[in-house]
Amino acid sequence: MRSWYSAQELAGLPGLPGTARNVKAMAAREHWEGQARLGSKAIEYAFAVLPKITQEALIAASITEEKSRTVVVSKSEIVKCDTILASRLSEDQRSVMTARLAFVREIERMSQAISQQRAIDSLVALAKSEQLSPYLTDRVQRANDRKTGDRSLSERTLKRWLADYRKEGEIGLAPARRQKDMSIPVWAASFLACYQRPTKPSVEAAYSEFALKHPAERPSIHVVRRFLNKLSAEVRERGRRTPQELKALQPFKRRSTKSLFPCDVFTADGHKFDAEVLNPRTGKPYRPEVTTVLDVATRKAVGISIGEAESTIGVMDALRDAMFYGMFAMFYVDNGSGFANDTVREVVDRLGGTMTHALPYNSQARGLIERSHQTIWVNAAKKLTSYIGADMDKHAGTKVHRIGRKELRETGRTRLIPTFSEFMAGVEYEIETYNNSPHRGLNKFRDPLTGKLRHMSPNEAWAAACAEGWEPIIAPSELLNDLSRPQVIRPTRRGEITWAGETYFLDALRSFHGEEIRMAYDVRDASRVWVRTLEGDLIGEALVDGNASDYMPKAMLEKAYEKRESGQMKRAVDKLETLTGKRVEMIAPTTAPSAQLSAEQLAEAQRFAQLAAPQVPTFELPSDPTARYRLWNQLDARLTSGESLNPEETQWHSRYPQHPDFMSIRQMFEFAKQASA
């Protein structure tokens, strides 16, 4: 068969005009796909665009031409062809063919001394008298390939086997078998439309719906089941599973990491912990979000971060821990909001690495980090009584939930839900245990203690790479801290910068009034920011409320928590108002112990607490600048004499010399002292 035909070759065929000119006119009218024939001006037309009746005529002509062609094939080629065809036989067909071939070979050996007819008669007589050799006796029944009781040899059968062998080789001895009918019935599409749904209906439910919609073409349910059994699992489950779940039934490619060195590729992902922990801020149960950074070559967990949800702050926190082990070349992550953002991308670019995102709905490509969640965090969660995973017993989980909430309401604490400090201690233990446990994805070596072969642990794989001469690229801590600080462009006014609801002050910014500067902030410390010019030159550190008398900064994490709580409460109120149709107001509850006291008991407890509480002197700052300067001298004298200051006094004493009033008043006092002298 050819794929292209000229108008001269097509003229006169069924479905086409009788002349080449009319064929060209028809091709131009119906816009057939054509190309110029090499070495000629003739136009060839594709086989696919021809009418169906013309295609059938061309196929029939090619078959007739193939049958009439005489081909001379050597004996070696025949044997090779038989081997290829025999390899396509089933095991049942191959066993029958081998048994029949044993009798053919036996006749050929006997024919060297006697005639072929006498050899056949001798075999038949020996079979009837049960005097065949044990080898041939075992193959009589299999060679006959019958289901009846009579399975002896006959002259006619042996001659037929000889004729088939001499005509077609050993493949001619194989019995024919009925192949499965893989044709698609006419009702298949209608039934599959009822069966292949995400709700995963049973065969009976889908058949009932199909029978109501198509009563005329309804087969029996047994025919439907046999049809479904013929389909592959992938075809049968298409439509019943999402494309992501369907990949569990499809072939895949394994990624080898043997050619990688440590720090070549870091991969990271977030995981919602499958157990409840007491929130350190609210005291209420919640499920922490754990962000893990894994080194692909050694499977070592190099960085973790704990938060309430996957966020840029959590990713930056985990990435900072990971970079203390070495600078990475590639950062392989998913498309989550915590990774696919400009802040993380800027830090990766400044470090000289490359961030690569996996394809959507393709979590199988990041199997290393997904499996680490099961190994580390799911197993850790199952050690806690507050585990709420899918395989947790329903009644036991409900009982733990009810008892834990009751203890929290009555006493403010519970023995069933771990505190955050207990959880963090467990996190450190699990990470250390994982990094020191053998990993089946790593190479094997002989244990120096036991002398047995086993897989390396992540720490051992890391040490082995270092022993081979690999060295990590470690950046200075100052540079590392600077690079891991996100940067934003902010305007400055009169030495102040506003960011995240806080005001930062730096006296050196007076020269940049009204201009934009580059500001870097630390996700763990909101008391200061680092100010640079747009060209990147460092100006200095701006302190929160640096030009105010006192302040109480909030960390970036606390700001994120408050924003999250506010959004959750607003959404809860909106949902209640939608359900009830009435206005709902949120009232902050009192603490659990005091909520159980009566009004008289509460008043008495408050009065006793006021009497018992030690009277701590408060630090009051004078409003007069001169009095503030004298107060600073008093505090300085106390420090010089070795006396300790409280935190408020220490903080104000260290910051007040940066205030403009300090220098002017000091100069005034020094001038007065010189004048009196």
XYZ file of C-alpha atoms in Angstrom, residues 56-578:
523
model
C -11.480 -0.083 -0.631
C -10.671 -0.639 -4.306
C -7.021 0.311 -3.784
C -6.750 -2.014 -0.765
C -8.272 -4.935 -2.741
C -5.899 -4.308 -5.644
C -2.875 -4.308 -3.339
C -3.956 -7.618 -1.750
C -4.454 -9.259 -5.176
C -1.063 -8.014 -6.293
C 0.557 -9.397 -3.131
C -0.995 -12.855 -3.639
C 0.087 -13.082 -7.302
C 3.697 -12.188 -6.493
C 6.145 -15.126 -6.309
C 8.798 -14.832 -3.656
C 11.781 -17.169 -3.278
C 12.605 -17.653 0.427
C 15.555 -19.579 1.786
C 15.226 -22.356 4.378
C 16.831 -20.233 7.105
C 14.293 -17.481 6.491
C 11.448 -19.997 6.794
C 12.788 -21.233 10.143
C 13.155 -17.621 11.324
C 9.597 -16.813 10.257
C 8.260 -19.905 12.049
C 10.077 -18.887 15.217
C 8.519 -15.427 15.129
C 5.023 -16.857 14.540
C 5.468 -19.530 17.243
C 6.401 -16.861 19.786
C 2.971 -15.341 19.299
C 1.176 -18.553 20.249
C -0.414 -19.086 23.614
C 1.070 -21.583 26.035
C -1.787 -24.006 25.311
C -1.211 -23.875 21.543
C 2.550 -24.219 21.976
C 2.215 -27.353 24.139
C -0.051 -29.058 21.538
C 2.309 -28.094 18.716
C 5.317 -29.524 20.611
C 3.497 -32.808 21.315
C 2.549 -33.275 17.636
C 6.065 -32.378 16.541
C 7.394 -35.269 18.679
C 5.406 -37.773 16.547
C 6.492 -36.111 13.306
C 10.147 -36.431 14.342
C 9.586 -40.047 15.342
C 8.115 -40.876 11.902
C 11.079 -39.168 10.198
C 13.556 -41.246 12.233
C 11.724 -44.525 11.535
C 11.457 -43.660 7.817
C 15.234 -43.887 7.519
C 15.007 -47.689 8.009
C 11.470 -48.508 6.817
C 8.876 -46.838 4.633
C 6.800 -43.925 5.885
C 3.559 -45.925 5.665
C 5.019 -48.770 7.705
C 6.337 -46.301 10.271
C 2.867 -44.756 10.648
C 1.226 -48.170 10.960
C 3.765 -49.190 13.596
C 3.077 -46.094 15.707
C -0.683 -46.627 15.492
C -0.337 -50.281 16.520
C 1.987 -49.447 19.409
C -0.440 -46.767 20.614
C -3.390 -49.164 20.621
C -1.397 -51.800 22.517
C -0.044 -49.125 24.897
C 3.548 -50.036 24.071
C 4.793 -46.572 23.105
C 7.812 -45.135 24.902
C 7.045 -43.152 28.079
C 8.045 -39.944 26.296
C 5.492 -40.476 23.470
C 2.853 -41.908 25.805
C 2.805 -38.690 27.806
C 2.205 -36.704 24.598
C -0.582 -38.690 22.971
C -3.442 -37.039 24.813
C -1.966 -33.563 24.480
C -1.291 -34.012 20.740
C -4.900 -35.082 20.039
C -6.238 -31.921 21.700
C -9.697 -33.356 22.251
C -12.201 -33.103 25.068
C -13.635 -36.577 24.383
C -12.381 -39.799 25.963
C -10.909 -41.269 22.724
C -7.446 -39.766 22.428
C -5.487 -42.509 20.659
C -3.507 -42.149 17.428
C -4.852 -42.902 13.931
C -3.267 -43.198 10.495
C -5.295 -40.304 9.158
C -4.289 -38.020 12.031
C -0.571 -38.743 11.677
C -0.654 -38.145 7.926
C -2.467 -34.864 8.463
C 0.201 -33.736 10.919
C 2.934 -34.677 8.445
C 1.255 -32.756 5.639
C 0.764 -29.683 7.808
C 4.386 -29.742 8.969
C 5.783 -30.084 5.441
C 3.536 -27.320 4.169
C 3.816 -24.668 6.907
C 6.548 -25.887 9.246
C 6.028 -26.413 12.970
C 3.564 -23.527 13.095
C 1.215 -25.671 11.000
C 0.950 -28.148 13.883
C -0.471 -25.545 16.282
C -4.249 -25.845 16.773
C -6.501 -22.921 15.956
C -8.101 -21.141 18.881
C -11.044 -18.821 18.882
C -9.897 -15.305 19.650
C -11.780 -12.983 21.958
C -14.381 -10.915 20.213
C -12.956 -7.438 20.733
C -15.519 -5.694 18.543
C -17.371 -2.804 20.174
C -21.122 -3.463 20.398
C -23.484 -0.742 19.228
C -24.886 -0.248 22.740
C -21.441 0.187 24.387
C -21.268 3.975 24.081
C -24.740 4.415 25.602
C -23.984 2.116 28.523
C -20.558 3.636 29.223
C -22.178 7.087 29.356
C -24.172 5.795 32.349
C -21.284 3.843 33.895
C -18.228 6.092 33.485
C -19.101 8.837 35.977
C -17.179 10.302 38.936
C -19.904 9.022 41.290
C -18.736 5.464 40.441
C -22.154 3.795 40.027
C -22.293 -0.004 40.241
C -22.884 -2.123 37.152
C -26.467 -2.800 38.296
C -27.231 0.909 38.816
C -25.713 1.904 35.470
C -27.536 -0.949 33.720
C -30.899 0.115 35.212
C -30.442 3.680 33.935
C -29.272 2.400 30.542
C -32.288 0.041 30.239
C -34.713 2.909 30.868
C -33.113 5.178 28.274
C -32.549 2.511 25.590
C -35.160 -0.270 25.961
C -34.924 -1.347 22.288
C -31.185 -2.162 22.247
C -30.953 -3.581 25.743
C -28.625 -6.605 26.188
C -28.643 -8.750 29.316
C -26.611 -7.639 32.302
C -24.413 -10.731 31.898
C -23.452 -9.593 28.391
C -22.646 -6.174 29.838
C -20.407 -7.685 32.518
C -18.528 -9.772 29.950
C -17.996 -6.657 27.844
C -16.582 -4.747 30.841
C -14.230 -7.635 31.643
C -12.750 -7.363 28.142
C -11.805 -3.726 28.700
C -8.496 -2.775 30.281
C -8.561 -1.205 33.731
C -7.505 2.165 32.303
C -10.265 2.217 29.674
C -12.888 0.907 32.099
C -12.101 3.497 34.795
C -11.876 6.477 32.442
C -14.528 8.955 33.559
C -14.911 7.250 36.933
C -11.573 8.680 38.076
C -9.983 12.075 37.630
C -6.956 12.308 35.318
C -4.708 12.440 38.377
C -6.160 9.240 39.906
C -6.210 7.525 36.511
C -2.409 7.787 36.376
C -2.249 5.074 39.047
C -3.322 2.607 36.313
C -1.065 3.920 33.557
C 2.585 3.130 32.752
C 5.153 5.538 34.149
C 8.840 6.411 33.987
C 11.158 5.917 36.928
C 13.570 8.746 37.647
C 17.049 7.689 38.612
C 18.977 9.794 41.125
C 22.244 7.805 41.052
C 24.026 10.479 39.009
C 23.109 13.303 41.435
C 25.247 14.727 44.209
C 23.942 16.280 47.431
C 22.501 19.781 46.992
C 22.036 19.275 43.239
C 18.250 19.203 43.628
C 16.112 20.245 46.587
C 12.429 19.394 46.564
C 9.819 20.758 48.974
C 6.138 20.380 49.730
C 3.613 21.143 52.447
C 1.662 18.517 54.403
C -1.323 18.983 56.703
C -0.459 17.008 59.844
C -2.921 14.179 60.458
C -3.235 14.775 64.209
C -4.415 17.646 66.377
C -2.035 19.812 68.395
C -2.786 22.626 70.841
C -2.202 25.968 69.154
C 0.433 27.901 71.159
C -1.425 31.200 70.617
C -5.045 30.250 71.188
C -4.762 27.028 73.189
C -7.285 25.428 70.846
C -6.732 22.222 68.827
C -5.579 22.625 65.240
C -3.712 20.693 62.547
C -0.285 22.215 61.799
C 1.002 22.617 58.249
C 4.470 21.065 57.934
C 6.718 22.261 55.085
C 9.604 19.887 54.388
C 12.679 20.405 52.184
C 14.325 17.190 50.978
C 17.663 16.636 49.267
C 16.905 14.388 46.289
C 20.297 12.675 46.007
C 20.518 11.529 49.653
C 16.811 11.760 50.647
C 17.966 13.796 53.656
C 15.425 16.107 55.303
C 17.390 19.362 55.425
C 14.711 21.900 56.363
C 11.301 22.048 58.043
C 8.829 24.738 59.015
C 5.638 24.578 61.100
C 2.694 26.881 60.375
C -1.064 27.000 60.118
C -1.229 26.877 56.310
C 1.120 26.625 53.346
C 2.448 30.137 52.866
C 5.424 32.088 51.632
C 6.603 32.602 55.208
C 6.657 28.850 55.872
C 8.514 28.132 52.633
C 11.108 30.816 53.328
C 11.563 29.505 56.876
C 12.149 25.925 55.686
C 14.378 27.054 52.826
C 16.560 29.045 55.221
C 17.215 25.918 57.309
C 17.977 23.898 54.178
C 20.510 26.374 52.829
C 22.718 25.970 55.905
C 23.581 22.497 54.539
C 24.690 23.920 51.202
C 23.615 25.949 48.183
C 21.246 24.079 45.860
C 21.317 24.038 42.067
C 17.613 23.291 41.426
C 14.514 23.777 43.561
C 11.765 21.354 42.413
C 8.313 22.234 43.803
C 4.626 22.198 42.904
C 2.397 25.094 41.858
C 1.057 25.910 45.336
C 0.659 29.492 46.442
C 3.518 29.122 48.907
C 5.993 28.319 46.107
C 4.637 30.004 42.964
C 5.163 33.611 44.039
C 7.633 36.385 43.324
C 9.141 36.377 46.822
C 10.426 32.802 46.715
C 11.374 33.112 43.048
C 13.466 36.221 43.788
C 15.386 34.488 46.581
C 16.079 31.450 44.368
C 17.295 33.707 41.557
C 19.597 35.647 43.871
C 21.081 32.403 45.156
C 21.886 31.409 41.578
C 19.587 28.365 41.582
C 16.712 27.387 39.320
C 13.150 26.802 40.506
C 11.177 24.228 38.499
C 7.456 23.588 38.970
C 5.853 20.193 38.433
C 2.965 19.884 35.985
C -0.532 20.336 37.457
C -2.238 17.114 38.585
C 1.095 15.297 38.388
C 2.003 14.541 41.989
C 3.518 11.213 40.841
C 6.436 13.200 39.411
C 7.309 14.300 42.961
C 7.052 10.849 44.480
C 10.112 11.347 46.693
C 8.649 14.189 48.746
C 5.154 12.646 48.727
C 6.531 9.371 50.088
C 8.504 11.203 52.776
C 5.199 12.577 54.105
C 4.032 9.006 54.685
C 7.339 7.887 56.194
C 7.847 10.835 58.532
C 4.642 12.704 59.263
C 1.881 10.110 58.841
C 3.762 7.581 60.974
C 4.437 10.309 63.539
C 0.766 11.300 63.630
C -0.279 7.683 64.218
C 1.736 7.677 67.454
C -0.594 10.321 68.935
C -4.018 9.719 70.436
C -5.293 12.788 68.563
C -4.713 11.090 65.164
C -7.604 11.826 62.783
C -6.412 10.141 59.576
C -8.692 8.300 57.168
C -7.779 4.881 58.624
C -8.527 5.945 62.227
C -11.361 3.970 63.804
C -14.465 6.136 63.570
C -15.807 5.423 67.044
C -12.419 5.742 68.735
C -11.755 9.043 66.953
C -15.149 10.404 68.015
C -14.523 9.395 71.622
C -11.102 11.062 71.696
C -12.559 14.221 70.166
C -15.392 14.406 72.695
C -13.231 13.719 75.766
C -10.513 16.127 74.640
C -12.951 19.007 74.071
C -14.616 18.344 77.408
C -11.306 18.484 79.276
C -10.381 21.719 77.498
C -13.670 23.343 78.487
C -13.424 22.271 82.110
C -9.722 22.586 82.914
C -8.144 24.442 80.003
C -5.837 21.501 79.244
C -6.133 17.900 78.042
C -4.021 14.769 78.181
C -5.228 13.523 74.769
C -3.927 16.389 72.610
C -0.195 17.225 72.826
C 0.983 20.747 73.474
C 2.965 22.603 70.835
C 6.229 22.136 72.751
C 5.608 18.380 72.935
C 4.807 18.377 69.228
C 8.032 20.225 68.339
C 10.058 17.790 70.449
C 8.459 14.956 68.508
C 9.225 16.715 65.205
C 12.921 16.915 66.034
C 12.934 13.257 67.037
C 11.172 12.107 63.858
C 13.513 14.080 61.589
C 16.574 12.700 63.380
C 15.184 9.152 63.233
C 14.367 9.442 59.531
C 17.807 10.792 58.593
C 19.502 7.919 60.470
C 17.263 5.076 59.183
C 18.125 2.940 56.108
C 16.352 4.159 52.961
C 15.570 1.631 50.225
C 16.049 4.282 47.538
C 19.775 4.573 48.393
C 22.691 2.295 47.548
C 23.556 -0.748 49.613
C 26.751 -1.161 51.627
C 28.088 -3.577 54.214
C 27.278 -2.512 57.747
C 30.585 -2.227 59.678
C 28.884 -3.423 62.888
C 26.820 -6.389 61.684
C 28.707 -7.210 58.486
C 25.424 -7.489 56.568
C 24.404 -5.680 53.399
C 21.800 -2.989 53.923
C 20.696 0.310 52.412
C 22.359 3.540 53.473
C 20.597 6.077 55.633
C 20.332 9.681 54.379
C 23.057 10.804 56.788
C 25.322 7.936 55.668
C 24.715 8.786 51.999
C 25.612 12.419 52.728
C 28.786 11.360 54.551
C 29.683 8.962 51.705
C 29.448 11.788 49.174
C 31.722 13.940 51.329
C 34.190 11.048 51.634
C 34.341 10.814 47.821
C 35.522 14.414 47.611
C 32.244 16.310 47.289
C 32.060 19.520 49.314
C 28.984 21.692 49.820
C 29.068 25.357 48.919
C 28.346 27.106 52.221
C 27.519 30.799 52.117
C 28.459 33.078 55.033
C 25.684 33.389 57.592
C 25.443 37.142 57.029
C 25.000 36.682 53.289
C 22.580 33.814 53.835
C 20.414 35.865 56.148
C 20.460 38.759 53.709
C 19.491 36.614 50.722
C 16.697 34.866 52.574
C 15.057 38.161 53.456
C 12.254 39.070 51.044
C 12.535 42.523 49.480
C 9.861 45.024 48.499
C 9.929 48.503 46.996
C 8.516 51.116 49.395
C 8.409 54.926 49.430
C 10.080 56.812 52.280
C 8.887 60.027 53.899
C 10.790 62.032 56.501
C 12.938 59.037 57.445
C 9.987 56.659 57.883
C 8.896 53.531 56.018
C 5.479 51.940 56.427
C 5.228 48.169 56.022
C 2.784 45.486 57.296
C 1.022 47.948 59.579
C 4.243 49.060 61.289
C 6.341 52.202 60.903
C 10.137 51.930 60.687
C 12.514 54.850 61.165
C 16.110 55.477 60.080
C 17.709 58.911 60.358
C 19.881 58.253 57.275
C 16.694 58.194 55.150
C 16.273 61.959 55.506
C 18.241 62.339 52.266
C 15.743 60.046 50.447
C 12.585 61.932 51.381
C 9.826 61.238 48.821
C 11.894 58.606 46.952
C 11.452 54.842 46.631
C 13.900 52.491 48.319
C 14.366 48.727 48.493
C 13.378 47.273 51.872
C 14.269 43.744 53.092
C 12.440 42.172 56.044
C 12.912 39.073 58.195
C 9.933 36.719 58.584
C 11.060 35.846 62.135
C 11.946 39.317 63.399
C 9.688 42.310 62.754
C 11.605 44.704 65.016
C 13.804 45.968 62.164
C 14.137 46.094 58.398
C 17.138 46.554 56.125
C 17.049 49.512 53.762
C 18.888 49.676 50.450
C 18.861 51.972 47.471
C 17.215 50.818 44.276
C 20.715 50.019 43.024
C 21.273 47.687 46.018
C 23.582 49.793 48.211
C 22.949 49.231 51.926
C 21.731 52.349 53.780
C 21.202 50.841 57.230
C 18.768 49.173 59.614
C 15.445 50.883 60.288
C 13.845 50.095 63.661
C 10.138 49.760 64.230
C 8.848 53.020 65.764
C 12.465 54.141 65.903
C 11.421 57.774 66.377
C 8.801 57.021 69.044
C 9.184 56.864 72.793
C 8.102 53.259 73.228
C 6.725 50.442 71.140
C 5.729 46.786 71.200
C 6.524 45.185 67.817
C 4.639 42.201 66.521
C 6.398 39.456 64.598
C 5.398 38.764 61.030
C 4.051 35.393 62.052
C 1.772 36.991 64.649
C 0.469 39.411 62.040
C -0.278 36.489 59.749
C -2.059 34.639 62.559
C -4.232 37.641 63.412
C -5.128 38.185 59.764
C -6.004 34.505 59.396
C -8.177 34.525 62.539
C -9.992 37.656 61.416
C -10.765 36.142 58.015
C -11.967 32.867 59.529
C -14.257 34.635 61.997
C -15.716 36.841 59.271
C -16.404 33.843 57.028
C -18.010 31.975 59.946
C -20.306 34.918 60.740
C -21.272 35.277 57.065
C -22.090 31.577 56.869
C -24.254 31.705 60.014
C -26.108 34.768 58.738
C -26.720 32.998 55.420
